Short mmCIF file of C-alpha atoms in Angstrom, two decimals:
data_model
loop_
_atom_site.label_atom_id
_atom_site.label_comp_id
_atom_site.label_asym_id
_atom_site.label_seq_id
_atom_site.Cartn_x
_atom_site.Cartn_y
_atom_site.Cartn_z
CA MET A 168 -142.05 -167.21 70.40
CA THR A 169 -141.27 -167.30 66.68
CA ALA A 170 -140.14 -169.86 64.14
CA GLU A 171 -136.70 -168.28 64.27
CA ASN A 172 -136.05 -168.50 68.00
CA GLN A 173 -137.86 -171.77 68.85
CA GLY A 174 -138.56 -170.38 72.30
CA THR A 175 -134.88 -170.44 73.30
CA TRP A 176 -134.55 -166.65 73.27
CA ASP A 177 -136.48 -164.28 75.50
CA SER A 178 -137.04 -161.43 73.05
CA THR A 179 -137.79 -158.99 75.87
CA THR A 180 -134.38 -159.41 77.52
CA GLN A 181 -132.03 -161.10 75.02
CA THR A 182 -130.60 -160.36 71.58
CA PHE A 183 -131.21 -162.95 68.89
CA HIS A 184 -128.25 -165.10 67.92
CA GLY A 185 -127.87 -168.00 65.52
CA GLY A 186 -126.91 -171.54 66.48
CA GLN A 187 -130.14 -172.59 68.19
CA ASP A 188 -132.16 -174.27 65.45
CA TRP A 189 -129.98 -177.36 65.03
CA LYS A 190 -131.35 -179.07 68.13
CA PHE A 191 -134.88 -178.84 66.73
CA CYS A 192 -133.98 -180.56 63.45
CA ASP A 193 -134.90 -184.25 63.58
CA ASN A 194 -132.88 -184.70 60.38
CA PHE A 195 -129.94 -182.51 61.41
CA VAL A 196 -126.98 -182.63 59.01
CA GLU A 197 -124.87 -179.51 59.61
CA ASP A 198 -125.28 -176.09 61.20
CA PHE A 199 -124.76 -173.45 58.50
CA SER A 200 -126.13 -170.70 60.75
CA VAL A 201 -122.90 -170.24 62.71
CA THR A 202 -119.47 -169.03 61.60
CA THR A 203 -117.45 -171.78 63.24
CA ASN A 204 -114.59 -173.62 61.56
CA GLY A 205 -115.81 -176.08 58.94
CA LEU A 206 -113.18 -178.59 60.04
CA GLY A 207 -115.00 -179.05 63.34
CA THR A 208 -113.39 -179.02 66.77
CA PRO A 209 -109.65 -179.84 66.86
CA GLU A 210 -109.32 -183.39 68.15
CA LYS A 211 -106.34 -182.75 70.44
CA ALA A 212 -108.05 -179.84 72.15
CA MET A 213 -111.27 -181.83 72.51
CA ALA A 214 -109.34 -184.67 74.12
CA ALA A 215 -107.71 -182.22 76.54
CA ALA A 216 -111.11 -180.82 77.54
CA VAL A 217 -112.51 -184.31 78.11
CA ALA A 218 -109.49 -185.29 80.21
CA ALA A 219 -109.91 -182.11 82.27
CA CYS A 220 -113.26 -183.41 83.51
CA SER A 221 -111.24 -185.60 85.90
CA LYS A 222 -110.34 -182.36 87.73
CA ILE A 223 -113.94 -181.22 88.08
CA ASN A 224 -113.75 -181.54 91.89
CA HIS A 225 -111.05 -178.82 92.04
CA TYR A 226 -111.29 -175.08 91.45
CA PRO A 227 -109.73 -173.88 88.21
CA PRO A 228 -106.62 -171.68 88.58
CA SER A 229 -107.59 -168.13 89.48
CA ASP A 230 -104.74 -166.76 87.34
CA PHE A 231 -105.81 -168.84 84.29
CA GLU A 232 -102.34 -170.39 84.09
CA PRO A 233 -100.79 -172.02 82.17
CA ALA A 234 -103.47 -171.27 79.55
CA LEU A 235 -102.90 -167.52 79.77
CA THR A 236 -99.21 -167.91 78.99
CA ASP A 237 -99.96 -170.38 76.22
CA LEU A 238 -102.32 -167.91 74.58
CA ALA A 239 -99.84 -165.05 74.96
CA GLU A 240 -97.14 -167.10 73.24
CA PHE A 241 -99.65 -167.99 70.52
CA LEU A 242 -100.53 -164.33 69.97
CA TRP A 243 -96.98 -162.97 70.11
CA PRO A 244 -94.75 -165.82 68.87
CA GLU A 245 -92.12 -163.42 67.53
CA GLY A 246 -91.32 -162.27 71.06
CA GLY A 247 -92.67 -160.03 73.78
CA ALA A 248 -95.25 -162.53 75.02
CA LYS A 249 -94.16 -162.13 78.64
CA GLU A 250 -94.65 -158.36 78.57
CA SER A 251 -97.81 -158.46 76.47
CA LYS A 252 -99.38 -161.08 78.73
CA GLU A 253 -99.79 -158.31 81.31
CA LEU A 254 -102.40 -156.79 78.97
CA LEU A 255 -104.29 -160.02 78.31
CA LEU A 256 -107.47 -161.16 80.04
CA LEU A 257 -109.46 -164.37 79.49
CA GLY A 258 -113.22 -164.60 79.82
CA ASN A 259 -116.22 -166.88 79.67
CA GLY A 260 -116.66 -166.23 75.97
CA ALA A 261 -116.07 -162.83 74.45
CA SER A 262 -119.54 -161.88 75.70
CA GLU A 263 -118.36 -161.63 79.32
CA LEU A 264 -115.44 -159.42 78.35
CA ILE A 265 -117.54 -157.24 76.04
CA ASP A 266 -119.83 -156.53 78.98
CA LEU A 267 -116.96 -155.83 81.39
CA VAL A 268 -115.06 -153.47 79.08
CA ILE A 269 -118.19 -151.54 78.14
CA ARG A 270 -119.17 -151.05 81.79
CA GLN A 271 -115.87 -149.32 82.58
CA ALA A 272 -116.13 -146.87 79.65
CA GLU A 273 -117.08 -143.21 80.08
CA PRO A 274 -120.91 -143.05 80.04
CA GLY A 275 -122.82 -141.39 77.23
CA LYS A 276 -123.44 -142.49 73.67
CA TRP A 277 -122.09 -145.50 71.81
CA ARG A 278 -121.71 -146.03 68.07
CA PRO A 279 -121.06 -149.06 65.86
CA GLY A 280 -118.52 -149.29 63.06
CA PRO A 281 -119.45 -147.77 59.70
CA GLN A 282 -120.42 -151.05 58.02
CA ARG A 283 -124.06 -151.68 57.17
CA THR A 284 -124.59 -153.89 60.21
CA GLN A 285 -122.54 -155.86 62.73
CA TYR A 286 -122.72 -158.40 65.53
CA LYS A 287 -125.44 -157.24 67.92
CA GLU A 288 -123.96 -158.21 71.29
CA TYR A 289 -122.26 -154.81 71.44
CA ALA A 290 -125.58 -153.03 71.12
CA ARG A 291 -127.10 -155.20 73.84
CA SER A 292 -124.21 -154.70 76.27
CA ALA A 293 -124.01 -150.95 75.63
CA GLN A 294 -127.72 -150.45 76.15
CA ALA A 295 -127.66 -152.61 79.29
CA ALA A 296 -124.87 -150.38 80.66
CA GLY A 297 -126.95 -147.25 80.06
CA PHE A 298 -125.44 -146.02 76.80
CA SER A 299 -127.69 -144.49 74.18
CA THR A 300 -127.19 -145.58 70.59
CA THR A 301 -126.07 -143.05 68.02
CA ASP A 302 -125.04 -143.06 64.38
CA ALA A 303 -121.68 -144.43 63.29
CA ALA A 304 -120.69 -140.92 62.16
CA ASP A 305 -121.29 -139.31 65.58
CA ARG A 306 -117.80 -138.50 66.85
CA SER A 307 -119.09 -137.34 70.22
CA ALA A 308 -119.80 -140.94 71.25
CA MET A 309 -117.64 -142.09 74.14
CA LEU A 310 -117.80 -145.73 73.07
CA LEU A 311 -117.01 -147.16 69.63
CA CYS A 312 -117.57 -150.88 69.04
CA MET A 313 -116.47 -152.16 65.65
CA VAL A 314 -116.05 -155.67 64.25
CA ASN A 315 -113.24 -156.48 61.82
CA PRO A 316 -113.69 -158.67 59.84
CA THR A 317 -117.30 -157.62 60.19
CA ASN A 318 -119.80 -160.31 61.05
CA PRO A 319 -122.16 -160.80 59.24
CA THR A 320 -121.34 -158.53 56.27
CA GLY A 321 -117.85 -159.92 55.67
CA ASP A 322 -116.18 -156.52 55.22
CA TYR A 323 -112.49 -156.40 56.10
CA TRP A 324 -110.15 -153.49 56.80
CA PRO A 325 -106.36 -153.93 56.80
CA VAL A 326 -104.76 -152.84 60.05
CA ASP A 327 -103.59 -149.44 58.78
CA GLN A 328 -107.11 -148.57 57.65
CA ALA A 329 -108.54 -149.56 61.04
CA LYS A 330 -105.91 -147.48 62.87
CA LYS A 331 -106.56 -144.45 60.68
CA TYR A 332 -110.32 -144.66 61.25
CA ILE A 333 -109.86 -144.80 65.02
CA GLU A 334 -107.36 -141.93 65.07
CA GLU A 335 -109.49 -139.69 62.87
CA THR A 336 -112.96 -140.31 64.30
CA CYS A 337 -112.49 -140.70 68.08
CA ALA A 338 -112.48 -137.90 70.62
CA ARG A 339 -110.37 -137.87 73.78
CA GLY A 340 -111.87 -140.17 76.38
CA THR A 341 -113.29 -142.63 73.88
CA THR A 342 -113.21 -146.35 74.62
CA VAL A 343 -112.80 -148.39 71.44
CA ILE A 344 -113.46 -152.11 71.16
CA VAL A 345 -112.31 -153.78 67.96
CA ASP A 346 -113.62 -157.33 67.65
CA GLU A 347 -111.12 -159.42 65.69
CA SER A 348 -112.74 -162.80 66.29
CA MET A 349 -112.57 -163.73 62.61
CA GLN A 350 -109.08 -162.29 62.02
CA PRO A 351 -107.19 -165.62 62.33
CA TRP A 352 -108.84 -166.85 59.14
CA LEU A 353 -106.76 -164.35 57.16
CA GLY A 354 -103.95 -166.90 56.95
CA PRO A 355 -100.55 -167.77 58.43
CA ARG A 356 -99.54 -164.09 58.62
CA TRP A 357 -102.78 -162.95 60.26
CA ARG A 358 -100.99 -161.48 63.27
CA GLU A 359 -99.16 -158.99 61.06
CA ASP A 360 -102.49 -157.39 60.08
CA SER A 361 -103.97 -157.46 63.57
CA LEU A 362 -104.31 -154.73 66.17
CA ILE A 363 -103.18 -157.33 68.71
CA ARG A 364 -99.67 -156.73 67.45
CA GLU A 365 -99.97 -152.92 67.67
CA ARG A 366 -99.07 -152.62 71.35
CA ALA A 367 -96.87 -149.52 71.13
CA TRP A 368 -99.50 -147.71 69.04
CA ALA A 369 -102.32 -148.62 71.44
CA ARG A 370 -100.35 -147.57 74.50
CA ALA A 371 -99.33 -144.24 72.98
CA LEU A 372 -102.88 -143.56 71.79
CA SER A 373 -104.20 -144.24 75.29
CA GLU A 374 -101.58 -142.25 77.17
CA ASP A 375 -101.19 -139.33 74.75
CA ALA A 376 -104.59 -138.98 73.07
CA GLY A 377 -106.86 -140.53 75.69
CA ILE A 378 -108.29 -143.02 73.18
CA HIS A 379 -108.37 -146.50 74.66
CA VAL A 380 -108.35 -149.38 72.15
CA TRP A 381 -109.25 -152.88 73.32
CA VAL A 382 -108.89 -155.88 70.97
CA MET A 383 -111.56 -158.52 71.54
CA THR A 384 -111.46 -162.14 70.32
CA SER A 385 -113.93 -164.97 70.60
CA TRP A 386 -111.88 -168.17 70.21
CA THR A 387 -114.98 -170.30 69.88
CA LYS A 388 -115.20 -169.67 66.13
CA ILE A 389 -111.74 -170.54 64.80
CA TRP A 390 -111.55 -173.59 67.09
CA SER A 391 -115.26 -174.50 66.80
CA CYS A 392 -115.85 -174.72 70.55
CA THR A 393 -118.87 -172.50 71.16
CA GLY A 394 -120.12 -174.84 73.87
CA VAL A 395 -117.21 -174.17 76.24
CA ARG A 396 -117.29 -170.33 76.03
CA LEU A 397 -113.81 -168.91 75.56
CA GLY A 398 -112.73 -165.36 74.80
CA SER A 399 -109.89 -162.92 75.38
CA VAL A 400 -109.26 -159.20 75.28
CA VAL A 401 -106.03 -157.23 74.97
CA ALA A 402 -106.05 -153.97 76.92
CA PRO A 403 -104.27 -150.79 75.83
CA THR A 404 -102.44 -150.49 79.18
CA ARG A 405 -101.81 -152.60 82.28
CA ALA A 406 -103.75 -150.16 84.44
CA LEU A 407 -106.86 -150.44 82.29
CA ARG A 408 -106.60 -154.22 82.21
CA ASP A 409 -106.42 -154.26 86.01
CA ALA A 410 -109.46 -151.99 86.25
CA VAL A 411 -111.51 -154.48 84.24
CA LYS A 412 -110.03 -157.54 85.95
CA ALA A 413 -111.06 -156.10 89.33
CA LYS A 414 -114.69 -156.27 88.20
CA GLN A 415 -114.49 -159.83 86.84
CA VAL A 416 -115.91 -162.64 88.94
CA PRO A 417 -113.29 -165.25 89.94
CA TRP A 418 -113.00 -168.54 88.06
CA SER A 419 -115.01 -167.27 85.11
CA VAL A 420 -113.20 -169.69 82.78
CA ASN A 421 -113.62 -173.32 83.76
CA THR A 422 -111.00 -176.06 83.81
CA MET A 423 -112.20 -177.75 80.64
CA ALA A 424 -112.04 -174.49 78.66
CA LEU A 425 -108.55 -173.66 79.97
CA ASP A 426 -107.11 -177.05 79.05
CA PHE A 427 -108.84 -176.87 75.69
CA LEU A 428 -107.20 -173.50 75.07
CA SER A 429 -103.69 -174.71 75.86
CA ALA A 430 -104.04 -177.68 73.52
CA ALA A 431 -105.59 -175.62 70.72
CA CYS A 432 -102.79 -173.05 70.86
CA ALA A 433 -100.26 -175.85 70.30
CA ASP A 434 -102.10 -177.42 67.33
CA ALA A 435 -100.39 -175.72 64.38
CA ASP A 436 -101.54 -178.44 61.98
CA TYR A 437 -105.20 -177.64 62.60
CA LEU A 438 -104.70 -174.00 61.63
CA ALA A 439 -102.66 -174.96 58.58
CA ARG A 440 -105.53 -177.14 57.38
CA THR A 441 -107.99 -174.34 58.15
CA TRP A 442 -106.06 -171.89 55.95
CA ASP A 443 -105.89 -174.50 53.20
CA VAL A 444 -109.51 -175.61 52.99
CA THR A 445 -111.55 -172.57 54.04
CA PRO A 446 -110.77 -170.28 51.06
CA ARG A 447 -111.32 -173.22 48.71
CA TRP A 448 -114.69 -174.02 50.25
CA ASN A 449 -115.57 -170.33 50.18
CA ALA A 450 -114.75 -170.07 46.46
CA GLU A 451 -116.57 -173.30 45.62
CA THR A 452 -119.71 -172.19 47.45
CA ARG A 453 -119.66 -168.83 45.67
CA ALA A 454 -119.37 -170.57 42.32
CA ASP A 455 -122.20 -172.99 43.13
CA LEU A 456 -124.49 -170.16 44.22
CA ALA A 457 -123.62 -168.03 41.19
CA ALA A 458 -124.51 -170.90 38.88
CA ALA A 459 -127.78 -171.82 40.61
CA HIS A 460 -128.90 -168.37 41.78
CA PRO A 461 -127.36 -165.73 39.50
CA ARG A 462 -129.64 -162.99 40.84
CA TRP A 463 -128.35 -163.39 44.37
CA THR A 464 -125.38 -161.31 45.53
CA VAL A 465 -122.70 -162.82 47.75
CA HIS A 466 -120.73 -160.56 50.10
CA GLY A 467 -117.65 -161.09 52.23
CA ALA A 468 -113.88 -161.46 52.11
CA PRO A 469 -112.79 -164.67 50.32
CA PHE A 470 -110.87 -166.06 53.33
CA LEU A 471 -113.82 -166.08 55.73
CA SER A 472 -115.78 -169.00 57.12
CA TRP A 473 -119.15 -167.73 55.92
CA LEU A 474 -120.99 -165.92 53.11
CA TRP A 475 -123.47 -163.04 53.48
CA ILE A 476 -126.06 -163.56 50.78
CA ASP A 477 -128.57 -161.04 49.48
CA THR A 478 -131.45 -162.73 47.67
CA GLY A 479 -132.95 -159.35 46.76
CA ASP A 480 -136.38 -160.36 48.01
CA ALA A 481 -137.70 -160.89 51.53
CA ALA A 482 -140.11 -163.67 50.56
CA THR A 483 -137.40 -165.55 48.71
CA CYS A 484 -135.05 -165.22 51.66
CA ALA A 485 -137.69 -166.45 54.10
CA ALA A 486 -138.27 -169.45 51.84
CA ALA A 487 -134.52 -170.15 51.70
CA VAL A 488 -134.26 -170.07 55.49
CA ALA A 489 -137.28 -172.34 55.89
CA ARG A 490 -136.11 -174.83 53.25
CA ALA A 491 -132.62 -175.01 54.73
CA LYS A 492 -133.97 -175.71 58.19
CA ALA A 493 -136.37 -178.35 56.87
CA ALA A 494 -133.43 -180.10 55.20
CA GLY A 495 -131.44 -180.19 58.45
CA VAL A 496 -128.97 -177.50 57.37
CA PRO A 497 -130.18 -174.29 59.09
CA VAL A 498 -128.81 -170.90 57.98
CA ARG A 499 -128.90 -167.55 59.76
CA SER A 500 -131.73 -165.27 58.65
CA GLY A 501 -130.89 -161.58 58.36
CA ALA A 502 -134.38 -160.61 59.52
CA PRO A 503 -134.22 -161.13 63.31
CA GLY A 504 -131.61 -158.94 64.96
CA TYR A 505 -130.19 -157.37 61.82
CA ASN A 506 -133.53 -156.29 60.29
CA LEU A 507 -132.27 -157.18 56.81
CA PRO A 508 -134.95 -159.59 55.58
CA THR A 509 -133.50 -160.17 52.10
CA PHE A 510 -130.19 -161.50 53.51
CA PHE A 511 -129.09 -164.76 55.04
CA ARG A 512 -125.71 -165.97 56.30
CA ALA A 513 -124.41 -169.41 55.39
CA ALA A 514 -121.28 -170.97 56.82
CA VAL A 515 -118.50 -172.34 54.62
CA ARG A 516 -118.57 -176.13 54.82
CA PRO A 517 -117.15 -179.13 52.90
CA ALA A 518 -118.77 -180.37 49.71
CA GLU A 519 -120.71 -183.29 51.20
CA THR A 520 -122.80 -181.13 53.54
CA ARG A 521 -122.82 -178.14 51.17
CA ARG A 522 -124.60 -180.30 48.60
CA VAL A 523 -127.49 -180.79 51.05
CA LEU A 524 -127.88 -177.04 51.45
CA LEU A 525 -127.65 -176.39 47.71
CA ALA A 526 -130.28 -179.06 47.03
CA ALA A 527 -132.59 -177.45 49.59
CA LEU A 528 -132.18 -174.06 47.87
CA ALA A 529 -132.46 -175.42 44.33
CA PRO A 530 -136.25 -174.85 43.96
CA LEU A 531 -135.63 -171.14 44.51
CA ALA A 532 -133.47 -170.81 41.41
CA HIS A 533 -134.35 -167.77 39.26
CA LYS A 534 -136.35 -166.24 42.12
#
């Protein structure tokens, strides 16, 4: 047990993840350790999930309908949702789907994307499935798991750059998972720069080159609903989707999550407000940190819901993490999991809660 995991993580069997410290803060204000939407949970979707509790004595639909269709129409509003829905699978969070897709890949080595570090659930799932970990440059790996935009570093590749990297670095037989969980923050035209839209390319790459690209999304971040567990994956072909679906346990997405999803997909106003406030909060937080801590370096695309901050010193970073937690505004340390002890991740939040975090960090100015 450590100060970071508060006993909630079994370090011998689980990979560290943020979002646990808030419940141990007697003076809790806001959780800056997670990358969820700073607007909080959409009210209409929350109301739908609460109302769905009245159906708790019934099984949820085994075909995920009508939520599956609602999500398909949300992903492909320009047309083709009916056809593309045949490639779409829902899961109990992205974590369930990550595990399922990895287990059907050709065995051997796995590699991460070329960024400095990325979300660690892919490493855990790959190792649990018997894959050995290799370097990002090892093109003999049969499994490539990359995150774009990359959490926690905040790197972002436009869709053409991501496609080129996959085409040029993957051998025949490779399974590729591209995690686009943070892609919707790009703005109203986010779908145009997403691999979700590249269905013809993915199908041709699978059938002609034997490179199978899956697009993973955790919806718990953009809609701030991590407690219900809600994810999706788009398969390169119907046959591959069916192969994974055959291994999925029935009813893996509960009634509350399904009704939440349908309502969230219909709430265009919530996303419009997200695209309005998030880049402003991001820019304001950068400016505040630059003024108070000019020696710190802030990383990440300007549209994202978090900042990846390098203090340049492990002791300073540890003090920042401790002070934030003591003030009821925990941040995500880069030491556990990522092994980057000079970094911490802080979510983008409105000014009233951001001021609490900045005040907690103020004594570390010039350090």
